[in-house]
Short mmCIF file of C-alpha atoms in Angstrom, two decimals:
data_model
loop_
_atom_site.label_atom_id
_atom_site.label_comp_id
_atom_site.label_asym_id
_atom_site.label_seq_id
_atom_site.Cartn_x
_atom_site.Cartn_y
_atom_site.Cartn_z
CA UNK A 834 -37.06 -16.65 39.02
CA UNK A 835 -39.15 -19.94 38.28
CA UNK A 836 -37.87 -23.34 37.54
CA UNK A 837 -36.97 -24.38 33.96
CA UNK A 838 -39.83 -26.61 32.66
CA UNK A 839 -38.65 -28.20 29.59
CA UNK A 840 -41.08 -28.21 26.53
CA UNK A 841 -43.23 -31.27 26.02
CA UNK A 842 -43.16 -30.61 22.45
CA UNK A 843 -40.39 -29.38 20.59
CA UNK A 844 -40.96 -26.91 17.87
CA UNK A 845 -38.53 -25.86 14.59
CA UNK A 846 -37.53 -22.52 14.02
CA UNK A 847 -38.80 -22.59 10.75
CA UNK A 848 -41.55 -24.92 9.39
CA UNK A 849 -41.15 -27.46 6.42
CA UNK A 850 -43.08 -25.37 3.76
CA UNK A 851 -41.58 -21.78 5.38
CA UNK A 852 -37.92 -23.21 4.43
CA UNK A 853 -38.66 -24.45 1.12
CA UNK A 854 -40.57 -21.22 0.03
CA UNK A 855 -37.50 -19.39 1.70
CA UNK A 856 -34.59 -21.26 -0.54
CA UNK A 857 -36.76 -21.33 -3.37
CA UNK A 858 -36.47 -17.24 -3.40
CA UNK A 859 -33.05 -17.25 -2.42
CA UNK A 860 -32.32 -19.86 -5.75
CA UNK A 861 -34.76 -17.15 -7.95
CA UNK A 862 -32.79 -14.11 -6.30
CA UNK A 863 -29.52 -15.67 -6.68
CA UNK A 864 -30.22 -16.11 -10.18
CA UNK A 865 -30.76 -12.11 -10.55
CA UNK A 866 -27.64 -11.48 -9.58
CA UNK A 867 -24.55 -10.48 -11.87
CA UNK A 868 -21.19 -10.57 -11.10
CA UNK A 869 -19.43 -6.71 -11.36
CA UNK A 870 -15.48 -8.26 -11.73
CA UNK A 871 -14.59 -4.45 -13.12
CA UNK A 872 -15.35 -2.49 -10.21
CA UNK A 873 -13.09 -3.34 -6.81
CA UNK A 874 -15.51 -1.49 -4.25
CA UNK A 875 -12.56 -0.75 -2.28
CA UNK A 876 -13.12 2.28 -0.18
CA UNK A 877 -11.00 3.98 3.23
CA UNK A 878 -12.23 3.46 6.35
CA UNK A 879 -13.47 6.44 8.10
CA UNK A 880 -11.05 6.37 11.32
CA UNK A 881 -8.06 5.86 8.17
CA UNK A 882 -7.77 9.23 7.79
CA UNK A 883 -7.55 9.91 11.46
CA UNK A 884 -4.95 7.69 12.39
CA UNK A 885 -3.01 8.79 9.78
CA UNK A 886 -3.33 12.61 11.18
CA UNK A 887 -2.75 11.49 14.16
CA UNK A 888 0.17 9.78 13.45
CA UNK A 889 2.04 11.98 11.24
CA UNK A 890 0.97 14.83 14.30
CA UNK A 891 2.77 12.24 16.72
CA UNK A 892 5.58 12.03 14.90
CA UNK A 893 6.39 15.92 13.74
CA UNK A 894 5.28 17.75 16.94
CA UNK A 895 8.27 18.54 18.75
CA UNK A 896 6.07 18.67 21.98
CA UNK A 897 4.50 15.18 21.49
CA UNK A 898 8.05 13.80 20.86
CA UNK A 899 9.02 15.70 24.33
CA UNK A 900 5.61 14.14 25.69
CA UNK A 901 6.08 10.28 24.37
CA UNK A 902 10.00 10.73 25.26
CA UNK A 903 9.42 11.71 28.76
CA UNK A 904 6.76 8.72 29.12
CA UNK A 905 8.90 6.08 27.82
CA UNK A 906 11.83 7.53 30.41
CA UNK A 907 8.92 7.00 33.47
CA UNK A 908 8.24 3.37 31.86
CA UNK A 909 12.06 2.38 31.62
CA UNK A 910 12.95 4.34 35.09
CA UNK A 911 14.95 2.51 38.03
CA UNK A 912 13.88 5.17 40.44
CA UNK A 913 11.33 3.72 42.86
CA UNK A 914 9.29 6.92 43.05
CA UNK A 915 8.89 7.43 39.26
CA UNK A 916 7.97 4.02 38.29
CA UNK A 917 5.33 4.11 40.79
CA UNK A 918 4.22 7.30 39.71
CA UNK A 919 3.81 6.09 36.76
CA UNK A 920 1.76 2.94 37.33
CA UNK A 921 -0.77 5.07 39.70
CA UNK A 922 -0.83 7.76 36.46
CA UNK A 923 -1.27 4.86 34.36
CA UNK A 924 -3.87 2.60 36.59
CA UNK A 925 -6.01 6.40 36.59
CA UNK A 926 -5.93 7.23 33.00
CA UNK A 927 -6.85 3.34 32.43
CA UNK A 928 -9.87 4.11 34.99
CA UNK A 929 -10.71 6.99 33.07
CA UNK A 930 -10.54 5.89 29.89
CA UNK A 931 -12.58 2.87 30.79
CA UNK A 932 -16.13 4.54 32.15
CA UNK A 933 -16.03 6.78 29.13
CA UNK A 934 -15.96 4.41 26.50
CA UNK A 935 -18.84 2.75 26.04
CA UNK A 936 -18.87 -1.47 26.83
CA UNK A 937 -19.07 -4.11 24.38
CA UNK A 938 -22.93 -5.15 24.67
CA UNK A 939 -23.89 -1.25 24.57
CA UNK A 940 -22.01 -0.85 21.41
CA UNK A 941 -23.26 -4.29 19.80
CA UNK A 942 -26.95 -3.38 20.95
CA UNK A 943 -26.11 0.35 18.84
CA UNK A 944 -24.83 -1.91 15.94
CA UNK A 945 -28.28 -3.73 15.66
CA UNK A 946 -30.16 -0.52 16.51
CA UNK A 947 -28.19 0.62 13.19
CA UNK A 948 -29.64 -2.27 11.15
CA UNK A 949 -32.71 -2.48 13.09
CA UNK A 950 -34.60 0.13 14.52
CA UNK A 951 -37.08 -1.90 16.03
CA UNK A 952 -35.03 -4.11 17.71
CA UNK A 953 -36.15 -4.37 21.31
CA UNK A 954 -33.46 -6.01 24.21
CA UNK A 955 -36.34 -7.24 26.53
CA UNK A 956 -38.27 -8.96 23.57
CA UNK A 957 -35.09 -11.21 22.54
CA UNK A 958 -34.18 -11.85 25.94
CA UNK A 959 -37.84 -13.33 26.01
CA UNK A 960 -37.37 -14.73 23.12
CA UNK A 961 -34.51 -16.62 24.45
CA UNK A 962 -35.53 -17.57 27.17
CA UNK A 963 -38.76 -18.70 26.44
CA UNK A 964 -38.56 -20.39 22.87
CA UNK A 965 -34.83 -20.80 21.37
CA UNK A 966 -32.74 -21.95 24.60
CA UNK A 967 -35.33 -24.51 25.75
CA UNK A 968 -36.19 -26.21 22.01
CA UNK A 969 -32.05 -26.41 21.26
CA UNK A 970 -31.62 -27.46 25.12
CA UNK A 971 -34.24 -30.10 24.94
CA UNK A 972 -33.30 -31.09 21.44
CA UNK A 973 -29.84 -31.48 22.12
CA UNK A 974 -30.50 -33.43 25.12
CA UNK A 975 -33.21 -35.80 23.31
CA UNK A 976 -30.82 -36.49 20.58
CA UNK A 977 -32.99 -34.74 17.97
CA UNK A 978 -30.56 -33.93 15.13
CA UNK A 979 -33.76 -32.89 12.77
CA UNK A 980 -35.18 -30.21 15.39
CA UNK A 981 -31.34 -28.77 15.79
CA UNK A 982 -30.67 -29.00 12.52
CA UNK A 983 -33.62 -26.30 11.59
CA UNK A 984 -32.31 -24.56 14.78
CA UNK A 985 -28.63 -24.40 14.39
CA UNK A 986 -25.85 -22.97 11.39
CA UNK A 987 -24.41 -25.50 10.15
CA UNK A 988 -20.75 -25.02 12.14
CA UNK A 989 -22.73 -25.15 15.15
CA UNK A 990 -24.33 -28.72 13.93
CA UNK A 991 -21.66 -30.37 13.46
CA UNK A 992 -20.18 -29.81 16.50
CA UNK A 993 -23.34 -30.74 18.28
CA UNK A 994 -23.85 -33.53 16.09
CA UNK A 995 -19.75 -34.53 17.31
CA UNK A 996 -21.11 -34.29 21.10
CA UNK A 997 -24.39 -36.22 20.64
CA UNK A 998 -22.37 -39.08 18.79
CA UNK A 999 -19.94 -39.38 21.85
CA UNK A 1000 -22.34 -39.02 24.45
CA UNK A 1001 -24.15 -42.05 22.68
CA UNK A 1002 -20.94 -44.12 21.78
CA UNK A 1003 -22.28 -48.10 22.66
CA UNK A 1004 -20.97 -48.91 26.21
CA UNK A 1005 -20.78 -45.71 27.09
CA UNK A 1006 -23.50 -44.34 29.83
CA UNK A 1007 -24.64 -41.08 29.92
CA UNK A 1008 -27.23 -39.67 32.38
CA UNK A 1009 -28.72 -37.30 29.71
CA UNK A 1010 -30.21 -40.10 27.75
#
């Protein structure tokens, strides 16, 4: 790994004439669009159906009832040997469970596979690394509010914008600046 090198000229994220032309087609498309207030657009979830299967199985099966009855008697159990039965049954199954569902950045990297096929890990790590972290870094550091303000939504301004006024309150010395 090399040493960070901060930028000696910070760039935007979008140029002057780039955001203009951008808001000026978002004004002309927002203009095209009519509001539908007769149709709701409400529609089940997929996994709705299942958990209500499921749960109506859960709670008509006579074995399931036997199954969650005879759990819940382990759970609530003063006998040494069956409660810690239980918790080395329960630590396993959580094991289990765990390495066969899938973790949270695989299943966010799916999500943007979904929206984007072309979407490529190493080339936004890069990305990253190379051109966002160091221009909001340096920015933020510099007390450039325009360059973070192209950079940044505008939740995420104002709490930098928060930081950057306390860190330069008068009498107040900072090392950053």
């Amino acid at each position: 790994s090399e040493t960070y090198k901060s930028p000696e000229q910070l760039k935007k994220r979008i140029e002057d004439e780039e955001l203009e032309a951008m808001n000026a087609k978002a004004a002309k498309d927002a203009s095209k669009i009519k509001i539908d207030e007769t149709t709701t657009g409400v529609t089940e979830h997929k996994g709705f159906k299942w958990d209500t299967t499921w749960k109506n199985f859960k709670e008509q099966n006579p074995l399931v009832q036997k199954l969650m009855q005879f759990r819940e008697n382990l759970e609530e159990s003063d006998n040494l040997l069956a409660r810690a039965g239980y918790k080395v049954f329960d630590t396993f199954h959580s094991i289990v469970t765990g390495m066969m569902q899938p973790s949270e950045i695989s299943t966010t990297i799916a999500e943007i596979h979904k929206m984007d096929p072309n979407f490529d890990i190493t080339v936004f790590a890069a990305t990253l690394r190379f051109d966002i972290v160091p221009n909001v870094l340096e920015a933020y550091l510099r007390n450039d509010i325009e360059i973070l303000e192209n950079w940044c939504q505008e939740r995420a301004m104002g709490q930098l914008k928060h930081m950057i006024a306390a860190r330069t309150f008068p009498g107040r010395y900072s090392s950053l600046t």
